[in-house]
Coordinates of C-alpha atoms in Angstrom, one line a residue:
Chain K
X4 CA 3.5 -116.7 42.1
X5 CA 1.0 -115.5 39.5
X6 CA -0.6 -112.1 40.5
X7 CA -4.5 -112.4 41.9
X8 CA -6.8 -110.6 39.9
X9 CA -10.8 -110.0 41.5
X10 CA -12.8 -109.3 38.5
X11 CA -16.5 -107.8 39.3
X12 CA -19.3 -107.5 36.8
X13 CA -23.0 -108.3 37.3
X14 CA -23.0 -109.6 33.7
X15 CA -22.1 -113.0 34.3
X16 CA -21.1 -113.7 30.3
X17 CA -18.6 -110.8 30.7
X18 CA -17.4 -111.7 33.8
X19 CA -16.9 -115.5 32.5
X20 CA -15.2 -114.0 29.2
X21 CA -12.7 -112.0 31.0
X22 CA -11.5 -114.7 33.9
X23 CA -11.0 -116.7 30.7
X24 CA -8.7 -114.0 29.2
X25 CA -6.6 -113.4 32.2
X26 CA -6.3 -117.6 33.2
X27 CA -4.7 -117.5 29.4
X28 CA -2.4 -115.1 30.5
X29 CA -1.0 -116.4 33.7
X30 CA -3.2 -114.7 36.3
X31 CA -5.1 -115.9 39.0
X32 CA -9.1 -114.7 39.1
X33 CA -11.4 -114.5 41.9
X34 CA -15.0 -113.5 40.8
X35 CA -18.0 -111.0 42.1
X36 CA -21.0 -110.1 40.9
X37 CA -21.6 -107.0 42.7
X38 CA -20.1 -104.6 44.9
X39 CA -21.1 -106.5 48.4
X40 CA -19.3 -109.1 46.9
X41 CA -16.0 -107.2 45.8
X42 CA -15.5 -105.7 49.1
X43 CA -15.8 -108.9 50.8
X44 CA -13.3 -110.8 48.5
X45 CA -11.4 -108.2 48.2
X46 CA -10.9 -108.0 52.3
X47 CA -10.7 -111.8 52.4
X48 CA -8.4 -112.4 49.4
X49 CA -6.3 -109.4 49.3
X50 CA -6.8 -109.5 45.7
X51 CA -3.0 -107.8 43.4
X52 CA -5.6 -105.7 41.8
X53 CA -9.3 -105.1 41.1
X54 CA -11.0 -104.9 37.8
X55 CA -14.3 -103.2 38.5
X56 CA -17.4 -103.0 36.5
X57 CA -19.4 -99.1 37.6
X58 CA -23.0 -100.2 37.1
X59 CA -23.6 -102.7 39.3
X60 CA -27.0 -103.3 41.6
X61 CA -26.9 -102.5 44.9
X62 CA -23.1 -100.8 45.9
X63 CA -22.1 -99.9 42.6
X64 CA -18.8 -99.7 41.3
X65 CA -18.1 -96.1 42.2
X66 CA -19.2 -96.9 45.8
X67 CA -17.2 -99.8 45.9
X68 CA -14.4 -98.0 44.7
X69 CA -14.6 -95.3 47.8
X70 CA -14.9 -98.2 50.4
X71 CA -12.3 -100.0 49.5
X72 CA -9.8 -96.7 49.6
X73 CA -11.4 -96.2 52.4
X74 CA -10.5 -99.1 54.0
X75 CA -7.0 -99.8 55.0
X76 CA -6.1 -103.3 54.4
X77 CA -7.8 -102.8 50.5
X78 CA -6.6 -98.7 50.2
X79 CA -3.8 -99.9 48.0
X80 CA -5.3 -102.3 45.7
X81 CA -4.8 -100.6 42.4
X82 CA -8.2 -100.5 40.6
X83 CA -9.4 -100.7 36.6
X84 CA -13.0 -99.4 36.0
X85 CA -14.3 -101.3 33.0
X86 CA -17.7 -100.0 31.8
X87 CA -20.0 -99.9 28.8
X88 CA -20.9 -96.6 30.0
X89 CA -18.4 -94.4 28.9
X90 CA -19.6 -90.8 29.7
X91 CA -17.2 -87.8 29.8
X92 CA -18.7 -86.5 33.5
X93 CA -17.9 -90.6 34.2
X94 CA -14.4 -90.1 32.6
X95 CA -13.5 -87.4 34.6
X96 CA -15.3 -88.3 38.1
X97 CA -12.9 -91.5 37.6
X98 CA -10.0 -89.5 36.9
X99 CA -10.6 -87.4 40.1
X100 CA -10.9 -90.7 42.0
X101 CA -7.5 -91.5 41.3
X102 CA -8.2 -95.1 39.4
X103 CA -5.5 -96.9 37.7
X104 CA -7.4 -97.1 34.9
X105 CA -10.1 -97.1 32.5
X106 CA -11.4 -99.1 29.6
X107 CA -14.8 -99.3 28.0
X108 CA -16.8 -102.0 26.9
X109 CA -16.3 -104.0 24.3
X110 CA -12.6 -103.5 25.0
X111 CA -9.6 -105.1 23.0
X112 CA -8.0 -107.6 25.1
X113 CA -4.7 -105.8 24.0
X114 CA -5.7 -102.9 25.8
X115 CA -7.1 -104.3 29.0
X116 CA -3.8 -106.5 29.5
X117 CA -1.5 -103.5 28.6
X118 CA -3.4 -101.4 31.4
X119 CA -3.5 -104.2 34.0
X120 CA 0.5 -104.8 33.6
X121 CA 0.9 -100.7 34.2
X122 CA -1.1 -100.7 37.0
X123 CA 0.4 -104.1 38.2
X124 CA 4.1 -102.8 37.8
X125 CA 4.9 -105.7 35.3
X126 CA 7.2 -105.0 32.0
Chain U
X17 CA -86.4 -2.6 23.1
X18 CA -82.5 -2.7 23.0
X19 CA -82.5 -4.4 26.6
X20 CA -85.3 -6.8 25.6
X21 CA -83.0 -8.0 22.7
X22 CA -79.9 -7.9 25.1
X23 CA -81.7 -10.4 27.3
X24 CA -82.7 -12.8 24.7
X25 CA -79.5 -13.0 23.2
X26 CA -78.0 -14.1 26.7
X27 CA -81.2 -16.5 27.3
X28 CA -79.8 -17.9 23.6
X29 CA -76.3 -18.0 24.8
X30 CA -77.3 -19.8 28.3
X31 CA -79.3 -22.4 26.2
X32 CA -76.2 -23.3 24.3
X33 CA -74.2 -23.2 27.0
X34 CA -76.6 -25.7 28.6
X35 CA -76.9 -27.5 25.8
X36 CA -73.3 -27.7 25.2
X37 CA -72.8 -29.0 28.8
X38 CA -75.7 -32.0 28.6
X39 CA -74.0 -32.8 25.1
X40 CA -70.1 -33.0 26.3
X41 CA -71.9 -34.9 29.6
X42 CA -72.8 -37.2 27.1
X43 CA -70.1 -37.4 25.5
X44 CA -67.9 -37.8 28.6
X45 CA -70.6 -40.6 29.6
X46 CA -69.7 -42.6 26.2
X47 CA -66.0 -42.6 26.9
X48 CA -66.3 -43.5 30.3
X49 CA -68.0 -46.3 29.2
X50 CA -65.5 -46.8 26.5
X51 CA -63.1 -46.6 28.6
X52 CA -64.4 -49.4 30.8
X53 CA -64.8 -51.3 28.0
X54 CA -61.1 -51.0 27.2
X55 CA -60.4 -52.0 30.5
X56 CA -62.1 -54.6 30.9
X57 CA -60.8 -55.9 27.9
X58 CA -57.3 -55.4 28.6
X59 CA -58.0 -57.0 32.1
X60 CA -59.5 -60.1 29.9
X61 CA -56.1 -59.8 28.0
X62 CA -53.8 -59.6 30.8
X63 CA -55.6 -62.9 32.0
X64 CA -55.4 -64.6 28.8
X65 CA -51.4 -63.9 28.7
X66 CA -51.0 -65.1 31.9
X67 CA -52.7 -67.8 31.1
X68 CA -51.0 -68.3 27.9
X69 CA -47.2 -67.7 29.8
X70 CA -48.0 -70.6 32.4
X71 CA -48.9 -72.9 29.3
X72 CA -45.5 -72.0 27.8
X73 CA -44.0 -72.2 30.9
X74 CA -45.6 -76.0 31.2
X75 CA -44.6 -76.8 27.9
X76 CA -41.1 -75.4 28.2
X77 CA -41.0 -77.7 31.1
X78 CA -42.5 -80.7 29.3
X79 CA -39.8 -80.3 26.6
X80 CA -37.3 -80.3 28.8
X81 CA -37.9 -83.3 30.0
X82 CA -38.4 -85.1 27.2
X83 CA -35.1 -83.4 25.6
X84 CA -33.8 -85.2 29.2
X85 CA -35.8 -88.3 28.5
X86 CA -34.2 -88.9 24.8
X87 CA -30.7 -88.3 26.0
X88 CA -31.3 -90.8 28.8
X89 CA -32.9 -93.5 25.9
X90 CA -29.8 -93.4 23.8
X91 CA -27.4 -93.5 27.1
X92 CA -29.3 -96.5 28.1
X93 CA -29.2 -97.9 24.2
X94 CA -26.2 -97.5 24.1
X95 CA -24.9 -99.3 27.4
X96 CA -27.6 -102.2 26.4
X97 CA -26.1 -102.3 23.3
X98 CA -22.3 -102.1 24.1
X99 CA -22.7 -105.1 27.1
X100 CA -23.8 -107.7 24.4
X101 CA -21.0 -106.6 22.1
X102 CA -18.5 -107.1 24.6
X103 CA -19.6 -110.8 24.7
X104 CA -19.5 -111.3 21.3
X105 CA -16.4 -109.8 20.8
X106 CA -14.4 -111.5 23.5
X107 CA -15.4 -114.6 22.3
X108 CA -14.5 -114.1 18.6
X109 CA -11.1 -112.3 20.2
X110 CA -10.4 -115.5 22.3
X111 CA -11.3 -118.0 19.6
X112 CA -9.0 -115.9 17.0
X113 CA -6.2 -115.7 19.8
X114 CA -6.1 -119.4 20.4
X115 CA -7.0 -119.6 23.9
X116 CA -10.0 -122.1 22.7
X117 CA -8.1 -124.1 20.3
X118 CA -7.1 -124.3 16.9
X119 CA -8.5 -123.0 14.2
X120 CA -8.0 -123.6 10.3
X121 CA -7.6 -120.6 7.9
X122 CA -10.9 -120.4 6.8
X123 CA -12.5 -120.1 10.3
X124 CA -9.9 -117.1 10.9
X125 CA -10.7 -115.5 8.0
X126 CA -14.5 -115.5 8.6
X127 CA -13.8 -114.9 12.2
X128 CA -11.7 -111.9 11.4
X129 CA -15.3 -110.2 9.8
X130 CA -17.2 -111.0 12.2
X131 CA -14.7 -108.9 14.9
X132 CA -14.6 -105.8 12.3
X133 CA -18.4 -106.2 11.8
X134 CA -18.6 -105.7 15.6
X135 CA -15.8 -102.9 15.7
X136 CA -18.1 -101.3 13.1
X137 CA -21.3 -101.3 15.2
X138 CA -18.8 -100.5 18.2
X139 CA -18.2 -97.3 16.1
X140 CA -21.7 -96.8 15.2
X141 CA -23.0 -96.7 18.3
X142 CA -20.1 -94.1 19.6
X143 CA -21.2 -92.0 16.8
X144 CA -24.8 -91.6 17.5
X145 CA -24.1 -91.1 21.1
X146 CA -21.7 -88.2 19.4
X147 CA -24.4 -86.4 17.5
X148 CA -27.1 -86.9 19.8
X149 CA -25.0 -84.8 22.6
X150 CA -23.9 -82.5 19.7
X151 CA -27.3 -81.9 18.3
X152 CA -28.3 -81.2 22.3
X153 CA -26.0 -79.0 22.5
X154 CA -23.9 -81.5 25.7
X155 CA -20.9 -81.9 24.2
X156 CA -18.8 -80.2 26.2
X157 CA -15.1 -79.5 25.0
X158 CA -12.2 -79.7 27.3
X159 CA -10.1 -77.3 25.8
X160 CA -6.1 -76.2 26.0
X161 CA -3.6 -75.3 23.9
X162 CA -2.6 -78.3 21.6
X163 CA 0.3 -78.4 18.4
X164 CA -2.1 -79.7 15.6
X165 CA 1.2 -81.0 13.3
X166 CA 2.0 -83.1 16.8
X167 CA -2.0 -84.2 16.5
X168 CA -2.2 -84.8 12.8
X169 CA 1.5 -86.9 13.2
X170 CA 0.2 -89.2 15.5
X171 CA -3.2 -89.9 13.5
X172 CA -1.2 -90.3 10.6
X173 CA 1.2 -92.7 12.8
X174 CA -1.8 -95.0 13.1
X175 CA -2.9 -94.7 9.5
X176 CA 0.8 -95.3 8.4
X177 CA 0.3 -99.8 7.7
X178 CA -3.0 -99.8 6.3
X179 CA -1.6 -96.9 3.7
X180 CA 1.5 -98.8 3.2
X181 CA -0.5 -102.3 2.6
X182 CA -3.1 -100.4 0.4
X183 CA -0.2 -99.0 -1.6
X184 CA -0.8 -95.2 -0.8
X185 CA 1.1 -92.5 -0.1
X186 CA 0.4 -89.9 2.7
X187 CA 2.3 -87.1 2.1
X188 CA 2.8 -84.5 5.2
X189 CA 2.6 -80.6 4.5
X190 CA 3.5 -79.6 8.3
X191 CA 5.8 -76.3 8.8
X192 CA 8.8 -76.2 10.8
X193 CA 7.5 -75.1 14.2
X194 CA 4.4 -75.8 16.5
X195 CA 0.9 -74.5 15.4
X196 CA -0.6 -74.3 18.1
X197 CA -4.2 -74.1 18.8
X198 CA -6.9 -73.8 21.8
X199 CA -9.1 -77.0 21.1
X200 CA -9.8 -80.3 22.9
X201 CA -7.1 -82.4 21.3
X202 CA -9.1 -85.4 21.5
X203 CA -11.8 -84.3 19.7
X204 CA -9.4 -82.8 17.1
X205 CA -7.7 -86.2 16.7
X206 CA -11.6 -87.5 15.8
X207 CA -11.5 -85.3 12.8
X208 CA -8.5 -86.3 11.7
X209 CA -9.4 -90.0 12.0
X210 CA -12.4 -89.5 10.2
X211 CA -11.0 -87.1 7.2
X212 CA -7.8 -88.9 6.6
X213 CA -10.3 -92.9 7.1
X214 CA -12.3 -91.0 4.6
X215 CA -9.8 -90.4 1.9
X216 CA -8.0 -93.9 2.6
X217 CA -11.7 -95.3 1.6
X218 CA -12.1 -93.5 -0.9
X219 CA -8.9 -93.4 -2.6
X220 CA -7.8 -96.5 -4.9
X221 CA -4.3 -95.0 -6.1
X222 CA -2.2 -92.3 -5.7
X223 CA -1.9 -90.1 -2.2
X224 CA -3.4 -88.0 0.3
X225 CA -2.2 -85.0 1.2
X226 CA -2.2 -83.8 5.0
X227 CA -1.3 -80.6 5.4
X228 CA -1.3 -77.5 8.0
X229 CA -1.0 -73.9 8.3
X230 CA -0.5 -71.8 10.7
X231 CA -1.8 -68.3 9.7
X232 CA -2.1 -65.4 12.5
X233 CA -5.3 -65.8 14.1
X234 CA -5.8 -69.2 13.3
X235 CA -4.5 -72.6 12.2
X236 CA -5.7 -74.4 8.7
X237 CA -6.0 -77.6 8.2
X238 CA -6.5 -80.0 5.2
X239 CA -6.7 -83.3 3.8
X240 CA -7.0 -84.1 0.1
X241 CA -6.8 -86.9 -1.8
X242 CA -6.4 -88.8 -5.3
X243 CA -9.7 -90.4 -5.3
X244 CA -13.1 -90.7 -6.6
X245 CA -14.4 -87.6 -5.9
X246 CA -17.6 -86.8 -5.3
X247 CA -20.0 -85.3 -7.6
X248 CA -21.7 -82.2 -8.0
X249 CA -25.2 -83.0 -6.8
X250 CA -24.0 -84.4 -3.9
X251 CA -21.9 -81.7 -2.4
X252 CA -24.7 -79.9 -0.3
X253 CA -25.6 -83.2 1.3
X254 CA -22.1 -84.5 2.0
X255 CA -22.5 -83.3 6.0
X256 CA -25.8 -84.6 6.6
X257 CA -26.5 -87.4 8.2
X258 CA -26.3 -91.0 7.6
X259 CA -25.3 -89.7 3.9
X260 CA -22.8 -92.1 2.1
X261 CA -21.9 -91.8 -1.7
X262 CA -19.8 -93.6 -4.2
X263 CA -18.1 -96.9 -1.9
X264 CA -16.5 -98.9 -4.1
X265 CA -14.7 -101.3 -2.2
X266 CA -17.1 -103.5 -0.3
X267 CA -13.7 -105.0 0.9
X268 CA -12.5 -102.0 3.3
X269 CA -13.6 -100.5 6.1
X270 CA -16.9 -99.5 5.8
X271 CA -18.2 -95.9 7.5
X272 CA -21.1 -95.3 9.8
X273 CA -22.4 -92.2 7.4
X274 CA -22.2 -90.2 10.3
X275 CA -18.2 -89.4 10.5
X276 CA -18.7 -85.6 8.5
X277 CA -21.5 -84.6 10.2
X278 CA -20.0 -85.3 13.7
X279 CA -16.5 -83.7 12.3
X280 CA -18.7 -80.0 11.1
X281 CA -20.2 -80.2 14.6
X282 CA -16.8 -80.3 16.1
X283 CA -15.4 -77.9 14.0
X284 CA -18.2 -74.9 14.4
X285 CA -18.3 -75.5 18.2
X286 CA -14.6 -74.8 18.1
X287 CA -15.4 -71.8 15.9
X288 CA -13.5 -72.8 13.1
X289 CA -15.3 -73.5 9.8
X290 CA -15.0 -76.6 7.4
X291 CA -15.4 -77.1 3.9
X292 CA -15.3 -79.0 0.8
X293 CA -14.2 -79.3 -2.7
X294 CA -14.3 -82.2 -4.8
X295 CA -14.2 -83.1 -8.6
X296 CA -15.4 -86.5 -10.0
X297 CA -12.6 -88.9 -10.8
X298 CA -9.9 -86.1 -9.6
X299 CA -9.8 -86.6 -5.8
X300 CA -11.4 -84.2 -2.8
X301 CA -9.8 -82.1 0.0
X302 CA -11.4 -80.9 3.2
X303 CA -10.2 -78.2 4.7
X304 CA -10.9 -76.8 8.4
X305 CA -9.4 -74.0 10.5
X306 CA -9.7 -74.2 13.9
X307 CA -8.9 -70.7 15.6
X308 CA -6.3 -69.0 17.9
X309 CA -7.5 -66.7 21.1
X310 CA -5.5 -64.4 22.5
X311 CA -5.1 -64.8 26.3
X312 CA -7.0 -61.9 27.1
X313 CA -9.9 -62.7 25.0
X314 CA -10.1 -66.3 26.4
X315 CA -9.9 -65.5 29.9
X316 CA -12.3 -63.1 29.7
X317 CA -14.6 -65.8 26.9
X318 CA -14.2 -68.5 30.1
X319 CA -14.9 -66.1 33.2
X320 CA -18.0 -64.6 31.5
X321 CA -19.4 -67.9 30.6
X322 CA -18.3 -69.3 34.4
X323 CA -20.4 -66.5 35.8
X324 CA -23.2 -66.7 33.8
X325 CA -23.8 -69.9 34.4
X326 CA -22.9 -69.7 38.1
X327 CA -25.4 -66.9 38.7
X328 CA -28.2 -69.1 37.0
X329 CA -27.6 -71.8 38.8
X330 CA -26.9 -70.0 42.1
X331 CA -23.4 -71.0 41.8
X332 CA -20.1 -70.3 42.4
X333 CA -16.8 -69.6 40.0
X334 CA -13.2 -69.0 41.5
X335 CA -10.4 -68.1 39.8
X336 CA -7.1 -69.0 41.1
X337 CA -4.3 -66.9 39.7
X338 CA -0.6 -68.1 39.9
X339 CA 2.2 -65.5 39.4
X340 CA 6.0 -64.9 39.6
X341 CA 6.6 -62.3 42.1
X342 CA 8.8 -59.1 41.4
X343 CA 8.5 -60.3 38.0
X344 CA 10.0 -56.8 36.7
X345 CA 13.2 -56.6 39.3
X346 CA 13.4 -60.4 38.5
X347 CA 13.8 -60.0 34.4
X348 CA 16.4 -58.2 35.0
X349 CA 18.7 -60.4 36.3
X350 CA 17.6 -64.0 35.0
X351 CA 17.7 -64.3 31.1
X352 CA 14.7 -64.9 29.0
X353 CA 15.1 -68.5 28.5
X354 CA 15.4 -69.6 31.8
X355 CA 12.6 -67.9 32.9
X356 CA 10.2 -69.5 29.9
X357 CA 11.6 -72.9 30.9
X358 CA 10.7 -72.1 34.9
X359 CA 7.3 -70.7 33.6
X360 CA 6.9 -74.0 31.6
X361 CA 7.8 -75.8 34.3
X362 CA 5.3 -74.5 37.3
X363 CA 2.4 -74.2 34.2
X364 CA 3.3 -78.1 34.0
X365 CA 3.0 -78.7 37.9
X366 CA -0.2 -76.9 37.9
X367 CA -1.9 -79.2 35.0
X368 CA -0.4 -82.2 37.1
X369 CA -2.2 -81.0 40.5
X370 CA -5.5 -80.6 38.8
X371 CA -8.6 -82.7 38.6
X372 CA -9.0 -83.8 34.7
X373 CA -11.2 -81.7 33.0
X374 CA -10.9 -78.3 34.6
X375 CA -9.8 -75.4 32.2
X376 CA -6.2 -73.7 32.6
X377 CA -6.1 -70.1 31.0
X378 CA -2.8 -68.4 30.8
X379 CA -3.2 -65.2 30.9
X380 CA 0.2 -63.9 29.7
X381 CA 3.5 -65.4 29.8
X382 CA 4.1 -64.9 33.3
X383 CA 0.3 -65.1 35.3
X384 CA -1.4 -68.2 35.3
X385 CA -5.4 -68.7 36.0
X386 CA -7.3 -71.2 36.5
X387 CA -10.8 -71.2 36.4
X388 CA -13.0 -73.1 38.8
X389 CA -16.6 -73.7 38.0
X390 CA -19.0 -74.4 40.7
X391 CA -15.9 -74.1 43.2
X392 CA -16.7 -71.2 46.2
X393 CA -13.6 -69.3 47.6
X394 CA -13.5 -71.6 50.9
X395 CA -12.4 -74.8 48.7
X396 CA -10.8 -72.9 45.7
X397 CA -8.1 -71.6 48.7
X398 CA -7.5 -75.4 49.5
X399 CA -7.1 -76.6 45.9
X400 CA -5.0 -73.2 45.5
X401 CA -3.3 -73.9 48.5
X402 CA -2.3 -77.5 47.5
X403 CA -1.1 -76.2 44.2
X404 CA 1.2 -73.5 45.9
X405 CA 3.2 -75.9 48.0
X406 CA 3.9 -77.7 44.7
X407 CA 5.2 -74.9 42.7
X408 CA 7.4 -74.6 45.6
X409 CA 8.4 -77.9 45.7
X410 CA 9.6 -77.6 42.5
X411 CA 11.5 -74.5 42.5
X412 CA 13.4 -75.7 45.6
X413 CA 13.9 -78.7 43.4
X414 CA 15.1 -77.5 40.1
X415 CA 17.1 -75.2 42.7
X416 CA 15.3 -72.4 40.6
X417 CA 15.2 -68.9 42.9
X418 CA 11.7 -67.7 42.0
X419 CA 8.9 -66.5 44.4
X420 CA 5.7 -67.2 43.6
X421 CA 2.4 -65.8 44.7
X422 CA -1.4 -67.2 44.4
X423 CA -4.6 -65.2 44.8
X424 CA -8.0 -66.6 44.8
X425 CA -10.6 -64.1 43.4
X426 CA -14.3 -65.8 43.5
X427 CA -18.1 -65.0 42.6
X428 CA -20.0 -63.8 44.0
X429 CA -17.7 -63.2 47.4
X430 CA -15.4 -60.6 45.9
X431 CA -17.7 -59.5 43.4
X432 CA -21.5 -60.0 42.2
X433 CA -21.0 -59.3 38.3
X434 CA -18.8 -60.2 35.5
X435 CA -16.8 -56.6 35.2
X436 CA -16.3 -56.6 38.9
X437 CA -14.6 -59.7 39.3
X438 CA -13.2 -59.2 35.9
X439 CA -12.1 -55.7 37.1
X440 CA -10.7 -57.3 40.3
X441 CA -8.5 -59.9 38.0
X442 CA -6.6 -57.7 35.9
X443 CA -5.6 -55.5 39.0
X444 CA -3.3 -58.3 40.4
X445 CA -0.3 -58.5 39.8
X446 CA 3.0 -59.5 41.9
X447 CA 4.3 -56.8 42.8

């Protein structure tokens, strides 16, 4: 069974760009474009883990990120924040959230698959 | 005739004396008016300062905001800029990896230029976004105690293949033990990047040199190399801005111009100094040193800066301090060793219970404190609290027989100035 990824970014060339990237590696992809959407397909789907974009409209990913640990059937979702705005007050405030991870935009694919298997439990 | 003269000369004397009186009336008369005058126009003074102070005070405001306003346009640059590169990058990545189909060796190759053509605006983007919080004074450096041989290895780790394929030496000058420093490691490892990218660029054969000292007080660091040097006239300009000299190679890596300024900036708010020497044709070395604090100094450095800024802002600071009880009774009967490794080891539980970013300060070998800006007493207990139970945890663990003990000391509860909760701090103690 391949692992389900939900990937959530309101840029919809990003979001297109990455799906591809994961399909070539095997994973499943369900798709939102903003944070209404990630908590519903994330509570639907029951997604293996979340890759979240923070600026979002609307429920940003931040917010998104605190309803869905705040929710028990989505609480253990691991979560990646992926953002082109990489501040160090954001850096930290995602640390203190307890995410599974961070990566900035543009990333290296490399990178964002090495951090997916960690959080994912793959070798 | 004697009395008749008598008289006149009193008549004389009661004329003057009159006289004298109208004439100091007047007189007292003209300063009175001067003296209204005066105040009058000290009252028109007063007025025009006031006046003057709310304009400052108007502009001072107006600055401000635009200072705010031109940190908030290059944050928004800069996300507007990165979201197209992440596109464009992806898609040469993807086409590059295969995922799209195949592609002949030309198309890789001019592929390959266009991805580090968008690394390089990647870069330059990060680095204006540097200097523009540096020159605003919003870096902010998260500080600790860091080995800079174990930070200038692993720079030089990721340095080691495009040395090798260039056919470069680095040689290492690193002494036998740990220098360590307090600095934010990952704004030391930029330095390094940039120094040791530099000489790689500018270097066509020979080596370059990485070497560190560690001198009392603080640790030196520098990196020299075999290669074109710079000249004479262009020594004073070397950490400006957007300044680039000499690039030979069109085929390497190509700078943003902004890599020495950032690396000065990062080295003066660290303290330390940097500097230059180069000689045309011969090679240049840079060389930084990055000082040590003694514990008691950077306690005190982080408390007085908490405060201050807490009493500004209304605030609060707590400091939690973490200690090994008996400590005195205790040293007796545990040897030295064991008792650095337990100390290392509740240090290392304490960094692992904390949220990222807040400062540890040890104090001495066997107190620990940790600072907590903006934290009041109530929640600093919790966090303390939390903390405690996982010291604990690991004593009863490692089977290690240690007591430990936790105070909370905060501003402005326990104290309303720097020396009083500074005076408060160095009285405890676990005994």
């Amino acid at each position: 069974m391949p692992k389900k990824i939900l990937v959530a970014d309101d840029e919809e060339h990003v979001l297109k760009l990455i799906s591809a990237r994961l399909k070539a590696n095997s994973y499943e992809i369900i798709t939102a474009i903003d944070g209404k959407e990630v908590i519903k397909k994330a509570v639907e789907e029951k997604p293996d883990l979340i890759i979240l974009d923070i600026i979002m409209p609307g429920i940003d990913g931040i917010n998104a990120f605190e309803n869905l640990k705040k929710t028990e059937e989505t609480a253990s979702i691991p979560i990646i924040f992926i953002t082109a705005f990489p501040s160090e007050e954001l850096r930290h405030k995602i640390f203190e959230l307890g995410a599974a991870g961070f990566v900035s935009k543009p990333f290296e694919a490399e990178d964002l698959l090495a951090k997916i298997k960690r959080a994912l439990g793959q070798p | 005739m004697e009395f008749e003269k008598k008289e006149n000369n009193q008549k004389d004397i009661v004329k003057k004396l009159e006289l004298d009186t109208i004439q100091t009336k007047e007189e007292l008369r003209k300063t009175k008016d001067e003296l209204q005058l005066q105040m009058w126009g000290l009252a028109k003074t007063n007025e025009a300062i006031r006046v003057l102070y709310k304009e400052l005070e108007k502009k001072n405001k107006e600055l401000e905001k635009l200072d705010q306003l031109k940190s908030d346009f290059i944050n928004s640059v800069s996300h507007e800029l990165r979201t197209p590169l992440t596109s464009i990058r992806e898609v040469i990545s993807q086409i590059l990896d295969g995922i799209l189909g195949e592609t002949n060796q030309q198309q890789r190759e001019f592929l390959n230029i266009c991805l580090a053509d968008v690394d390089r605006l990647r870069r330059i983007i990060d680095d204006l976004l540097d200097i523009s919080k540096l020159e605003a004074g919003k870096l902010k450096l998260s500080r600790a105690d860091a080995d800079i041989v174990g930070l200038a290895k692993r720079v030089i780790s990721t340095f080691q293949a495009e040395f090798k394929s260039a056919g470069l030496e680095i040689k290492e000058n690193f002494p036998q033990e740990k220098a360590v420093a307090y600095v934010d490691q990952d704004r030391i490892i930029q330095v390094f990047i940039n120094l040791i990218g530099n000489a790689f660029k500018f270097t066509e054969k020979g080596y370059v040199d990485v070497s560190v000292i560690d001198w009392p007080g603080f640790v030196e660091c520098s990196v020299a190399d075999t290669g074109i040097g710079i000249g004479e006239e262009d020594l004073p300009k070397l950490f400006g801005k957007f300044q680039q000299f000499n690039r030979k190679d069109p085929g390497r890596i190509k700078g943003t111009g902004l890599g020495l300024s950032i690396s000065k900036n990062i080295i003066e708010l660290h303290r330390g100094q940097i500097e230059v020497e180069s000689k045309l044709d011969k090679g240049t070395k840079f060389t930084f040193t990055l000082p040590k604090y003694n514990p008691q100094e950077l306690y005190k450095e982080h408390i007085i800066e908490g405060i201050q800024k807490a009493s500004s802002d209304k605030g609060y600071l707590s400091v939690s301090v973490f200690g090994i009880k008996n400590l005195s009774q205790i040293a007796k009967n545990i040897d030295n060793e064991k008792l650095h490794s337990a100390t290392e080891g509740i240090i290392n539980v304490i960094k692992k219970n904390l949220r990222f970013g807040e400062d540890l300060v040890i104090k001495d070998t066997h107190t620990v404190m940790i600072v907590l800006p903006g934290v009041e007493k109530q929640k600093a207990a919790e966090i303390s609290q939390r903390i405690y139970q996982a010291i604990k945890d690991f004593l009863t663990q490692r089977k290690i027989e240690l007591d430990v003990f936790n105070e909370v000391v905060s501003f402005p509860q326990d104290g309303d100035s720097q020396e009083k909760i500074c005076d408060k701090l160095s009285s405890i103690s676990g005994t």
